[in-house]
PDB file of C-alpha atoms in Angstrom:
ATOM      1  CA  UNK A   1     -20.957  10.850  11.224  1.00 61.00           C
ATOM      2  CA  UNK A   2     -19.873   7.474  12.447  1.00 72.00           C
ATOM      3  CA  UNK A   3     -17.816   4.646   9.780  1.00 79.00           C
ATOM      4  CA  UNK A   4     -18.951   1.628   9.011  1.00 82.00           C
ATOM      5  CA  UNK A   5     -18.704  -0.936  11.771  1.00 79.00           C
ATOM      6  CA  UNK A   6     -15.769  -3.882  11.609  1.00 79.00           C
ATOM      7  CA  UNK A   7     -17.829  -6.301  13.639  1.00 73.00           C
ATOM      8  CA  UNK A   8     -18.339  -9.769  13.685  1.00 66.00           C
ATOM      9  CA  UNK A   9     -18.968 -10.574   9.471  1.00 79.00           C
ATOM     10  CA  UNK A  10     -16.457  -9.217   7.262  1.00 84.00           C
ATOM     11  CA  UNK A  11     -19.079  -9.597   4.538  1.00 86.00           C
ATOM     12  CA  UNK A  12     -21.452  -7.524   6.395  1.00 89.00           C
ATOM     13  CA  UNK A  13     -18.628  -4.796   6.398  1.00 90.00           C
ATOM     14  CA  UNK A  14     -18.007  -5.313   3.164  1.00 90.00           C
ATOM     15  CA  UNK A  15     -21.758  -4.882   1.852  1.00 90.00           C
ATOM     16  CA  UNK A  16     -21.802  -1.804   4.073  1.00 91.00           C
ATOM     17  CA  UNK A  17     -18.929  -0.192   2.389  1.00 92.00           C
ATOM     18  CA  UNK A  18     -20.226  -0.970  -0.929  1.00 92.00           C
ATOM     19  CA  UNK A  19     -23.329   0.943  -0.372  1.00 93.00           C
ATOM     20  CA  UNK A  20     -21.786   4.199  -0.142  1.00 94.00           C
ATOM     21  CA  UNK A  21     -21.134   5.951  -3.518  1.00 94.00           C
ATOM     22  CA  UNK A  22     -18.678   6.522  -5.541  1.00 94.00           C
ATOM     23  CA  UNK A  23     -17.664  10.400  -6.299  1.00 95.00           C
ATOM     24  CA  UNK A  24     -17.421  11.456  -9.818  1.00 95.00           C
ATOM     25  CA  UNK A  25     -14.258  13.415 -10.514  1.00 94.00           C
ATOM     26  CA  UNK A  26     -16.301  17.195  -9.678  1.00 96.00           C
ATOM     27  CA  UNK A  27     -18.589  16.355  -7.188  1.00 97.00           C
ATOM     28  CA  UNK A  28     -14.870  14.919  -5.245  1.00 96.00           C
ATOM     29  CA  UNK A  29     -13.859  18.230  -5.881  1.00 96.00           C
ATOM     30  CA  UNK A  30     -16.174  20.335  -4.947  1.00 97.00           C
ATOM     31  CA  UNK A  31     -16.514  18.317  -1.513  1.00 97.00           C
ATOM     32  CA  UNK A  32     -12.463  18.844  -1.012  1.00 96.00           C
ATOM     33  CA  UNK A  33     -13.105  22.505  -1.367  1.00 97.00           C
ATOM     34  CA  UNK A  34     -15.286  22.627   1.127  1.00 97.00           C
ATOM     35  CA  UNK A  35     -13.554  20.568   3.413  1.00 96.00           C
ATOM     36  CA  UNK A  36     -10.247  22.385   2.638  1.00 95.00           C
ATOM     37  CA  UNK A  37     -11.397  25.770   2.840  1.00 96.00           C
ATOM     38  CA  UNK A  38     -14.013  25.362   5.534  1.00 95.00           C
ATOM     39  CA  UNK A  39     -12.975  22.329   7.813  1.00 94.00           C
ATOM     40  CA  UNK A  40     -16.967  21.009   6.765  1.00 95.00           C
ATOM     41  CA  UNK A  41     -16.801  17.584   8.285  1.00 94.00           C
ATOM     42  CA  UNK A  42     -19.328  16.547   6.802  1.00 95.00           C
ATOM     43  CA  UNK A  43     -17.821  16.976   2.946  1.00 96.00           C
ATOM     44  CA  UNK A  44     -14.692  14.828   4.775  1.00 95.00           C
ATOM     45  CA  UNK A  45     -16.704  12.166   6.044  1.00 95.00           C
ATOM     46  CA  UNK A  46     -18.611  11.679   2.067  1.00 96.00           C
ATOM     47  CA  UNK A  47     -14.698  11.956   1.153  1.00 97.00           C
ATOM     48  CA  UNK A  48     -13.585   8.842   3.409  1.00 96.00           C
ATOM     49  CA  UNK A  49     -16.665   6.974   2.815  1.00 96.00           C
ATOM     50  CA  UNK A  50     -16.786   6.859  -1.011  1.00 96.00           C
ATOM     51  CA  UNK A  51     -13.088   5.290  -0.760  1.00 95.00           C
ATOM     52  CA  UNK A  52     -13.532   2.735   2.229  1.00 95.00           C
ATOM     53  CA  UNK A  53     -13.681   0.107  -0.463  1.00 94.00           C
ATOM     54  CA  UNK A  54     -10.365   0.900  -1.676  1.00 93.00           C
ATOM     55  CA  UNK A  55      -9.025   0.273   1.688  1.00 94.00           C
ATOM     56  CA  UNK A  56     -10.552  -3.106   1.730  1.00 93.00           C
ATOM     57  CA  UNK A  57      -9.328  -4.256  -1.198  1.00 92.00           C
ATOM     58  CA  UNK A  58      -5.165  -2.777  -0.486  1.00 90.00           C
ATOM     59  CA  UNK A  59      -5.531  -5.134   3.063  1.00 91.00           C
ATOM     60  CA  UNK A  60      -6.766  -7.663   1.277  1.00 89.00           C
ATOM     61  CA  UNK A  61      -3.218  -7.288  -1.454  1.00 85.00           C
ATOM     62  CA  UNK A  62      -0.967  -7.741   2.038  1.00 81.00           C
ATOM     63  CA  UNK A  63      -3.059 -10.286   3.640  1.00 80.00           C
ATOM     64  CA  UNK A  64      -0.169 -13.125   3.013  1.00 75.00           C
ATOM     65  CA  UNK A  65       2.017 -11.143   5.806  1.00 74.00           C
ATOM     66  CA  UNK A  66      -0.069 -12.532   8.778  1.00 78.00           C
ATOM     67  CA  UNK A  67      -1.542  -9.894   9.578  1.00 83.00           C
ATOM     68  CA  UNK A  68      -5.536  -9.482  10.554  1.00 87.00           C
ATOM     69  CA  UNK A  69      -7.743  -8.165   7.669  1.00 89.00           C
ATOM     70  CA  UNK A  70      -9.195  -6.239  10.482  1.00 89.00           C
ATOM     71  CA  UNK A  71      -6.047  -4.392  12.087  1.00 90.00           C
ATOM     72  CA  UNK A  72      -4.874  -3.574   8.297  1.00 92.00           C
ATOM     73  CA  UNK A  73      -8.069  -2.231   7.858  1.00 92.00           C
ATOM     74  CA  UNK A  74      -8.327   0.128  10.658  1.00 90.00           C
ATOM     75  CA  UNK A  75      -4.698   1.125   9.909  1.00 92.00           C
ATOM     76  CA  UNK A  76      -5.714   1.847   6.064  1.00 93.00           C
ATOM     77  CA  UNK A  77      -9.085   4.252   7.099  1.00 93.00           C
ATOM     78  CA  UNK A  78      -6.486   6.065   9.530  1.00 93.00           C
ATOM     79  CA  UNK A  79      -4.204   6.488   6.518  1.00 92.00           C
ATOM     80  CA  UNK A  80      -7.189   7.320   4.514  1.00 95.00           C
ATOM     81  CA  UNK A  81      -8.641  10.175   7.095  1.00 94.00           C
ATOM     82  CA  UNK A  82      -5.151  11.805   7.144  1.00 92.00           C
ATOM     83  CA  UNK A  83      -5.032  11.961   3.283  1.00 93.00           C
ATOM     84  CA  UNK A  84      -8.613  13.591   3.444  1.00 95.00           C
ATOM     85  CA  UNK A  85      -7.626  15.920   6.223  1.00 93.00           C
ATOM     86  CA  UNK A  86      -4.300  17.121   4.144  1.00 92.00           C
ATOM     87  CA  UNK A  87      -5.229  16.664   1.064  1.00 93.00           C
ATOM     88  CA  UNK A  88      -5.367  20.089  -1.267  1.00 92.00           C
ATOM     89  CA  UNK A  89      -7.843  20.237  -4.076  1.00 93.00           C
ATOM     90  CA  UNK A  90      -5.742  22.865  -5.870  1.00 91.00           C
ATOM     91  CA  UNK A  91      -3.748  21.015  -7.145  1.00 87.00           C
ATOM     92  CA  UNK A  92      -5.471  18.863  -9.643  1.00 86.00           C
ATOM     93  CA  UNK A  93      -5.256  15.425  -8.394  1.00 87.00           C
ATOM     94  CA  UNK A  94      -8.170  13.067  -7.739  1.00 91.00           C
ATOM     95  CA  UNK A  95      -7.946  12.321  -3.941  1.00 93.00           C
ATOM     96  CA  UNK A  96      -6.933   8.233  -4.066  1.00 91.00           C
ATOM     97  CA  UNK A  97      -3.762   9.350  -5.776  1.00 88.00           C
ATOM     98  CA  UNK A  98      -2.742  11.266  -3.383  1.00 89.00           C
ATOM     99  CA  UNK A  99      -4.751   9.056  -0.146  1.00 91.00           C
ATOM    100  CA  UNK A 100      -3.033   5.927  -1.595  1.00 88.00           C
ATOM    101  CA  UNK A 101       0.507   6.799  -0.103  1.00 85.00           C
ATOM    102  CA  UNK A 102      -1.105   6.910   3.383  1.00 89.00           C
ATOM    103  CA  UNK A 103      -2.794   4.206   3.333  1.00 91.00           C
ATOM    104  CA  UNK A 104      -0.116   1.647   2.438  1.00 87.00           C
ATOM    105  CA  UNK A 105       2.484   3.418   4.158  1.00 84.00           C
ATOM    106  CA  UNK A 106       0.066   3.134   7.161  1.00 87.00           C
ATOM    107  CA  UNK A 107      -0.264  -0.787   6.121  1.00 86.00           C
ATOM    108  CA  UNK A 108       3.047  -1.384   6.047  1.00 80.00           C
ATOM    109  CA  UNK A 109       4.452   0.111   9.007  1.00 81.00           C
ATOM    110  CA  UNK A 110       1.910  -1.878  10.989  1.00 82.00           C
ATOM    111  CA  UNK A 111       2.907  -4.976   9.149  1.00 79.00           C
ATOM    112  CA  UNK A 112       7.017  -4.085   9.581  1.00 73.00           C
ATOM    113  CA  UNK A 113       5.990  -3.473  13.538  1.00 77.00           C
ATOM    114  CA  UNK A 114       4.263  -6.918  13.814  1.00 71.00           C
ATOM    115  CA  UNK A 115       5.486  -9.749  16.168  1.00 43.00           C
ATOM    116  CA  UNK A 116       7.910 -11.869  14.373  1.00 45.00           C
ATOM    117  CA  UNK A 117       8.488  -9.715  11.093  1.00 44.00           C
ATOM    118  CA  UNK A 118      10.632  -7.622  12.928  1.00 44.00           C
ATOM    119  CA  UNK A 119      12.274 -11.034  14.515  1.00 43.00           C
ATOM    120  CA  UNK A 120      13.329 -12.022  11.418  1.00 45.00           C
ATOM    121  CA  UNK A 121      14.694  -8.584   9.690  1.00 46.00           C
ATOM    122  CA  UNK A 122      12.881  -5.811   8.098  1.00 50.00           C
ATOM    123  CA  UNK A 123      15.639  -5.812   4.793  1.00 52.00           C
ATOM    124  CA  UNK A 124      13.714  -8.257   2.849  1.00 55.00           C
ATOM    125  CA  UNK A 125      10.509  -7.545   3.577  1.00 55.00           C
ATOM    126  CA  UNK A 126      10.681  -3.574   2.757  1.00 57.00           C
ATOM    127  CA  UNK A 127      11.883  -5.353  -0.424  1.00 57.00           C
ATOM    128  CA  UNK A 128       9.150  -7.276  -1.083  1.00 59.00           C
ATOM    129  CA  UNK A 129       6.892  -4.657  -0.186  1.00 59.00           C
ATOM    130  CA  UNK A 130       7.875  -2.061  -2.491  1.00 58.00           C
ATOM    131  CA  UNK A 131       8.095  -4.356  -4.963  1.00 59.00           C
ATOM    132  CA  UNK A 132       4.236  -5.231  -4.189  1.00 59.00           C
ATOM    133  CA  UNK A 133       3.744  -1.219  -4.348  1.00 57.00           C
ATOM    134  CA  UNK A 134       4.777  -1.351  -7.984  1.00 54.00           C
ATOM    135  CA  UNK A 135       3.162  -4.157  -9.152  1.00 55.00           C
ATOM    136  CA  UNK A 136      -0.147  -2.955  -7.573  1.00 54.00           C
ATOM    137  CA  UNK A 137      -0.055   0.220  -9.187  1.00 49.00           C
ATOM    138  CA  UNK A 138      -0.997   4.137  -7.543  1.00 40.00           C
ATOM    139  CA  UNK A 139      -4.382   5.022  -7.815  1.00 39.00           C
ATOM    140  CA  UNK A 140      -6.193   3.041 -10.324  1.00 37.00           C
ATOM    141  CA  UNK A 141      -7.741   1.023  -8.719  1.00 38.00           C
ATOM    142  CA  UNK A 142     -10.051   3.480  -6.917  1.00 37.00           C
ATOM    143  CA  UNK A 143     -13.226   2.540  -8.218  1.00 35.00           C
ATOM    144  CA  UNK A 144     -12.426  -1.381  -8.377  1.00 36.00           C
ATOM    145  CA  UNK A 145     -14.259  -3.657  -6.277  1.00 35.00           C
ATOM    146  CA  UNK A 146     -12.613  -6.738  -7.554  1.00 34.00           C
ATOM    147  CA  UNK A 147     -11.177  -9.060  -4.417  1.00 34.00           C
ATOM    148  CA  UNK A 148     -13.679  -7.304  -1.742  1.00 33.00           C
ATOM    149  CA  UNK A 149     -16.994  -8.830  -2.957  1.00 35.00           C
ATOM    150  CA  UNK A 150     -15.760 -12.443  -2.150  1.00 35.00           C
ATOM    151  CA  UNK A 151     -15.783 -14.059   1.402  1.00 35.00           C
ATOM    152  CA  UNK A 152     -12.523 -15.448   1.472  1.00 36.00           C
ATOM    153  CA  UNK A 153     -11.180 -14.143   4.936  1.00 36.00           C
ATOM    154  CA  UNK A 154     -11.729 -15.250   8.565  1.00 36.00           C
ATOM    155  CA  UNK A 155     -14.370 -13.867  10.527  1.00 34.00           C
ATOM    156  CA  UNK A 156     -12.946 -14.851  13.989  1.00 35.00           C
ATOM    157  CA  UNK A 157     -10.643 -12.150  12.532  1.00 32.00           C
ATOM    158  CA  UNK A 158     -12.581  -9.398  13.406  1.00 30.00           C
ATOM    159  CA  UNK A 159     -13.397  -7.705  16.038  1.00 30.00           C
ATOM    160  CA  UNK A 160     -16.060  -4.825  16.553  1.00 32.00           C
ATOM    161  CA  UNK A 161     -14.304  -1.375  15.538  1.00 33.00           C
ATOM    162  CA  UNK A 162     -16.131   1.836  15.326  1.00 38.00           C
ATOM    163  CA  UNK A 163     -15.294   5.214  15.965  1.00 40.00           C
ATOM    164  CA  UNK A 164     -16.619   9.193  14.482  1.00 45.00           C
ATOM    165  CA  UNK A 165     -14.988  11.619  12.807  1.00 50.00           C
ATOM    166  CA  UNK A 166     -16.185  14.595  15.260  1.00 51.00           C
ATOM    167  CA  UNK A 167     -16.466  12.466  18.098  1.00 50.00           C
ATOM    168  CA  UNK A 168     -14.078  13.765  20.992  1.00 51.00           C
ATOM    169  CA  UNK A 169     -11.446  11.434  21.781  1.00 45.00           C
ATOM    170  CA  UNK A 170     -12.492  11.139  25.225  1.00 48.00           C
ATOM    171  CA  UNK A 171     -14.553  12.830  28.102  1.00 48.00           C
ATOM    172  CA  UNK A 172     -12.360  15.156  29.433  1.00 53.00           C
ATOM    173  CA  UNK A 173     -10.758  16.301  25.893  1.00 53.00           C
ATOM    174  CA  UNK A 174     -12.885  18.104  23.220  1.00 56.00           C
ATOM    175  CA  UNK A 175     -10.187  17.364  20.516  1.00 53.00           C
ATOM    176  CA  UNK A 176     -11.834  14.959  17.344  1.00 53.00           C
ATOM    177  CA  UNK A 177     -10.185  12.363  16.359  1.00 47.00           C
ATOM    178  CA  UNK A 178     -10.038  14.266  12.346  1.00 51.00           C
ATOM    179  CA  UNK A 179      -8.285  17.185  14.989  1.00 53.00           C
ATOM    180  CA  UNK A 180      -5.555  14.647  16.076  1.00 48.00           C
ATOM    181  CA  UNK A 181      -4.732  13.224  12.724  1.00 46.00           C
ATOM    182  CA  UNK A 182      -2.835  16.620  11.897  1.00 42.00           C
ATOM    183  CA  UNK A 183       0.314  15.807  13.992  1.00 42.00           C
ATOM    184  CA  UNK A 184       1.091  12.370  12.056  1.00 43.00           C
ATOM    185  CA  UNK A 185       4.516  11.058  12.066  1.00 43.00           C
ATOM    186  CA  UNK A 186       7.165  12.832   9.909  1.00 41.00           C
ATOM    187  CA  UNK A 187       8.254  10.032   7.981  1.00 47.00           C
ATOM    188  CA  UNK A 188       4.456   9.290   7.013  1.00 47.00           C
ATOM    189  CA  UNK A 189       3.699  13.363   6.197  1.00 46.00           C
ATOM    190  CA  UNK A 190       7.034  12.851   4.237  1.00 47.00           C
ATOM    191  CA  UNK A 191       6.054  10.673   2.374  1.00 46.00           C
ATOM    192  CA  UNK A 192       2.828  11.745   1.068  1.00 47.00           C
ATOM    193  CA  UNK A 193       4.427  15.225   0.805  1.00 45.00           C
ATOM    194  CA  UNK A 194       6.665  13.122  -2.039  1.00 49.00           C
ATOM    195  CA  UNK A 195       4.150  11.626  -3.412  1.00 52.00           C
ATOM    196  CA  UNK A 196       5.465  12.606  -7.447  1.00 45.00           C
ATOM    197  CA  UNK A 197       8.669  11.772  -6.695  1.00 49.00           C
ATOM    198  CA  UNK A 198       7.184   8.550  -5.578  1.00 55.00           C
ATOM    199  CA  UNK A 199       5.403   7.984  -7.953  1.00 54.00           C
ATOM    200  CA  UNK A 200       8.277   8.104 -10.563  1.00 52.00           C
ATOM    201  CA  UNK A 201      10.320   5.810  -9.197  1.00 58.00           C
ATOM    202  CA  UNK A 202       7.801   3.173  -9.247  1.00 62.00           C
ATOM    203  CA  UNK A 203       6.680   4.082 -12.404  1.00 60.00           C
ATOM    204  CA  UNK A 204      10.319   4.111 -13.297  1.00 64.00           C
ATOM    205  CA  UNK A 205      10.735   0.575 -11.960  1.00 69.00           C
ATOM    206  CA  UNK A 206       7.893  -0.909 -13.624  1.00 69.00           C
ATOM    207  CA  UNK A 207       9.249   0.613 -17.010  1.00 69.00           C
ATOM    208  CA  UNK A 208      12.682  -1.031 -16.219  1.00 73.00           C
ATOM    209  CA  UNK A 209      11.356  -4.620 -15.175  1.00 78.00           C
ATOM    210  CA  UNK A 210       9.477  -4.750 -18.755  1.00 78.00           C
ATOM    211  CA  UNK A 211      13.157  -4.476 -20.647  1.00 84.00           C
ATOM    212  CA  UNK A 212      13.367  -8.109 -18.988  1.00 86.00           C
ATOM    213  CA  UNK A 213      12.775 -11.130 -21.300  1.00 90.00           C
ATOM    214  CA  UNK A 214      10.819 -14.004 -19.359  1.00 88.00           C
ATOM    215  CA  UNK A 215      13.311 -16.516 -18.160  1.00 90.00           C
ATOM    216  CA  UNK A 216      14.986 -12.701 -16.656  1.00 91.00           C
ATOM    217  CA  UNK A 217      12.149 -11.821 -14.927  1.00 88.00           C
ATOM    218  CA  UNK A 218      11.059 -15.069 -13.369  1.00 88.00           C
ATOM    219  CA  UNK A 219      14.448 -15.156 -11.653  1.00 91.00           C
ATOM    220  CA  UNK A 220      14.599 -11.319 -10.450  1.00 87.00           C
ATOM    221  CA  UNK A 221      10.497 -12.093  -8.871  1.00 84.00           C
ATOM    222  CA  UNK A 222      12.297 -15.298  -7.026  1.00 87.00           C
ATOM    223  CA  UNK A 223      15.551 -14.239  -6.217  1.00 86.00           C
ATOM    224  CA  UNK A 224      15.421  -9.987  -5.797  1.00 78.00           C
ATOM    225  CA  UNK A 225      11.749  -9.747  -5.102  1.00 75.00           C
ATOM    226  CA  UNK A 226      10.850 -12.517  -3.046  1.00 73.00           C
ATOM    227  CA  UNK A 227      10.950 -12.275   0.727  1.00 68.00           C
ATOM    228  CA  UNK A 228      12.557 -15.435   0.734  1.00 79.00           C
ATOM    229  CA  UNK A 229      14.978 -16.205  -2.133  1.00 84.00           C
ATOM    230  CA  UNK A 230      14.546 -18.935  -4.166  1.00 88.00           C
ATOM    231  CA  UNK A 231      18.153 -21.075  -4.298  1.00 91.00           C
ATOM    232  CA  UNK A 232      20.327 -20.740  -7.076  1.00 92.00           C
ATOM    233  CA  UNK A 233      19.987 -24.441  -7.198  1.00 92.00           C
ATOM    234  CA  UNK A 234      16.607 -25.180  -6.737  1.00 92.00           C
ATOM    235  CA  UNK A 235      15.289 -22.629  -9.557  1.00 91.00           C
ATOM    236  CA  UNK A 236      18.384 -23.820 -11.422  1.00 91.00           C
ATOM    237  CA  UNK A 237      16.053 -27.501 -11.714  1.00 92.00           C
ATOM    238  CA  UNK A 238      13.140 -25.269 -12.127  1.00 91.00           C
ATOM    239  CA  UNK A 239      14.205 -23.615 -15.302  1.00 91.00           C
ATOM    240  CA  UNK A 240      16.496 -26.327 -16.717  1.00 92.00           C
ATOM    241  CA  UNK A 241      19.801 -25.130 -16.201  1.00 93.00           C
ATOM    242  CA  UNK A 242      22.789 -25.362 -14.080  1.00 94.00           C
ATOM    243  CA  UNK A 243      23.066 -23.219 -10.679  1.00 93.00           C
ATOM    244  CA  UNK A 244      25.797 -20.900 -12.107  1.00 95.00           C
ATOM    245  CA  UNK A 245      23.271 -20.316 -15.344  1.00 94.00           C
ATOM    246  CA  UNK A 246      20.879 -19.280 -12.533  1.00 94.00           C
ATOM    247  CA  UNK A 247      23.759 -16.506 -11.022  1.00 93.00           C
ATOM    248  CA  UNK A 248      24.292 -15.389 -14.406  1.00 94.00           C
ATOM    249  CA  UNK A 249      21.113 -14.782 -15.045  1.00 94.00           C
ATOM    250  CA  UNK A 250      20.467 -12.667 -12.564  1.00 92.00           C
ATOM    251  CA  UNK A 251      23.718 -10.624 -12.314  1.00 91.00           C
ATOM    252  CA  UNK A 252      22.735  -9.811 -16.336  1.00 92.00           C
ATOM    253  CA  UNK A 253      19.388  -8.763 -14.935  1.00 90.00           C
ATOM    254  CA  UNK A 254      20.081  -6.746 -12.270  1.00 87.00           C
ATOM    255  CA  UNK A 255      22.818  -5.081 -15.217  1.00 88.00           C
ATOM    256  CA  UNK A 256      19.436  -4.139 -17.594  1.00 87.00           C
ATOM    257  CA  UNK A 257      17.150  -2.848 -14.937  1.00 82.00           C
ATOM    258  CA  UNK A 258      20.269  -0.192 -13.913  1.00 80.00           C
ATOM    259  CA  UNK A 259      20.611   0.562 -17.060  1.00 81.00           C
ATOM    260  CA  UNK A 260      17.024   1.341 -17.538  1.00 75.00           C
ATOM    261  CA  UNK A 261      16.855   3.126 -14.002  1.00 70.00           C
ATOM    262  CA  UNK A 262      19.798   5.826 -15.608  1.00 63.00           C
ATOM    263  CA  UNK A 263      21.779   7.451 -13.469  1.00 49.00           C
ATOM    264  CA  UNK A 264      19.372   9.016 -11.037  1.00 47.00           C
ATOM    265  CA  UNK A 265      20.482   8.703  -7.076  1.00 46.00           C
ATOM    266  CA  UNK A 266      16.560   8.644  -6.233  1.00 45.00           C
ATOM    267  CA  UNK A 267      15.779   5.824  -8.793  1.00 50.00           C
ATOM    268  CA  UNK A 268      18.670   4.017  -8.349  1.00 49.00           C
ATOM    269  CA  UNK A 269      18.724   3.413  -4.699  1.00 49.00           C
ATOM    270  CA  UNK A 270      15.168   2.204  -4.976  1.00 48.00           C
ATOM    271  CA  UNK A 271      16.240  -0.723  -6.491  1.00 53.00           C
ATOM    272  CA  UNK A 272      17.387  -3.355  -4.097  1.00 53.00           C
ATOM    273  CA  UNK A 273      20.694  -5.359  -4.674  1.00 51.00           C
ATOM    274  CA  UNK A 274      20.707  -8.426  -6.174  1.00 50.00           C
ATOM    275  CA  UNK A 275      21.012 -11.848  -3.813  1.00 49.00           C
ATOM    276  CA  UNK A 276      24.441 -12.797  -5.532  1.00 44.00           C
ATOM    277  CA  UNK A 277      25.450 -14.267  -2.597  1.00 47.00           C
ATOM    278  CA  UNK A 278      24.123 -17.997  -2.401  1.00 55.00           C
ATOM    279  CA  UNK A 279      25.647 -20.612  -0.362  1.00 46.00           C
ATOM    280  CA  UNK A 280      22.493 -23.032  -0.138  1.00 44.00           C
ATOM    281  CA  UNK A 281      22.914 -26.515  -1.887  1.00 43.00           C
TER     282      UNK A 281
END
């Protein structure tokens, strides 16, 4: 029961992907029983399979970092497997709810651990990426093949990738690679153990951005959100006003979206501070 291959065409990957079918809501379930109660590998490889697009389409949403499509790729069907492999049928949610907390979190660790992000400071770009986690939403876009149809990624990008889901990891060890997925990082198994609590702070987030008016929210998505600030001056010429408008602006934004957070230490703290501090011309 062997994935696609990530050979020499992303397209060709791509088609591949698409061909596999997507799961209506009970036959998904019934196939995570099986898995869950009786380790059936091959309900967990129909599982994977019928979400590989999904994958596709979150590298595709980071590809601005730098990063291969390929490696982000490969990083997301890891993420993926583990959701299958832990994921528990009992309790009511469909599986890329639950799968789509792996997968990024396996995205953006590899992105945080790439050559040169780390040079130049994680701080700003855990920002931008959980802003990026909001604004791409949790699980909606499972049966969406929007931005993995087009061919608008480098090919000398990829390199062949393969690998099985009850293949042993090597001669001399009879452990599967779906075996060694069980003893993932605690941070990641933390995460997706979270996943509701998660889930409301981003929703929470995205409810408190919307209290913004325009001229608001244009300055928090190029000052707060951006990797790299926009200067006070600069989007001071941008939206007509002086550079001190621009602070004020944003120190009355960053005021609104606490008050819509409420008091709540969880909520709260996901919201990073505001870049008050501006000594560019």
């Amino acid at each position: 029961m062997s994935l696609p291959i990530l050979s020499d065409s992303i397209h060709a990957y791509i088609v591949e992907v698409n061909r596999f079918p997507l799961l209506s809501s009970s036959e998904e379930h019934k196939l995570a029983l099986r898995y869950y109660e009786k380790k059936d590998l091959e309900a967990a490889h129909k599982l994977v399979t019928s979400n590989l697009r999904f994958v596709v389409k979150t590298a595709y949403e980071y590809r601005q970092y730098g990063v291969s499509i390929k490696d982000l790729i490969q990083e997301g069907n890891i993420g993926l497997m583990t959701a299958v492999k832990k994921f528990d049928p009992h309790k009511g949610n469909r599986l890329i709810t639950y799968a789509v907390w792996w997968i990024r979190s396996r995205m953006q660790e590899h992105i945080l651990k790439t050559t040169g992000i780390v040079k130049r400071g994680t701080r700003a770009l855990k920002k931008k990426l959980f802003y990026k986690s909001i604004e791409a939403g949790t699980g909606t876009h499972g049966t969406d093949e929007t931005g993995i149809q087009g061919g608008d990624c480098d090919p000398a990008e990829v390199t062949t990738w393969d690998f099985s889901l009850d293949a042993p990891l090597d001669d001399q060890n009879a452990t599967t690679y779906m075996d060694g997925l069980v003893d993932e990082g605690a941070d990641q198994a933390e995460l997706a153990s979270n996943n509701q609590e998660e889930a409301l702070v981003k929703s929470s987030v995205t409810n408190a951005l919307a209290v913004l008016n325009k001229r608001e929210l244009a300055v928090i998505r190029k000052r707060t959100m951006a990797e790299e600030p926009v200067s006070l001056h600069l989007l001071g010429i941008e939206l007509g006003v002086s550079r001190e408008r621009v602070r004020q602006i944003e120190g009355a934004a960053m005021k609104k979206l606490k008050a819509a957070l409420g008091s709540s230490p969880a909520i709260a703290g996901a919201l990073p501070a505001a870049t008050t501090c501006d000594n560019r011309p």
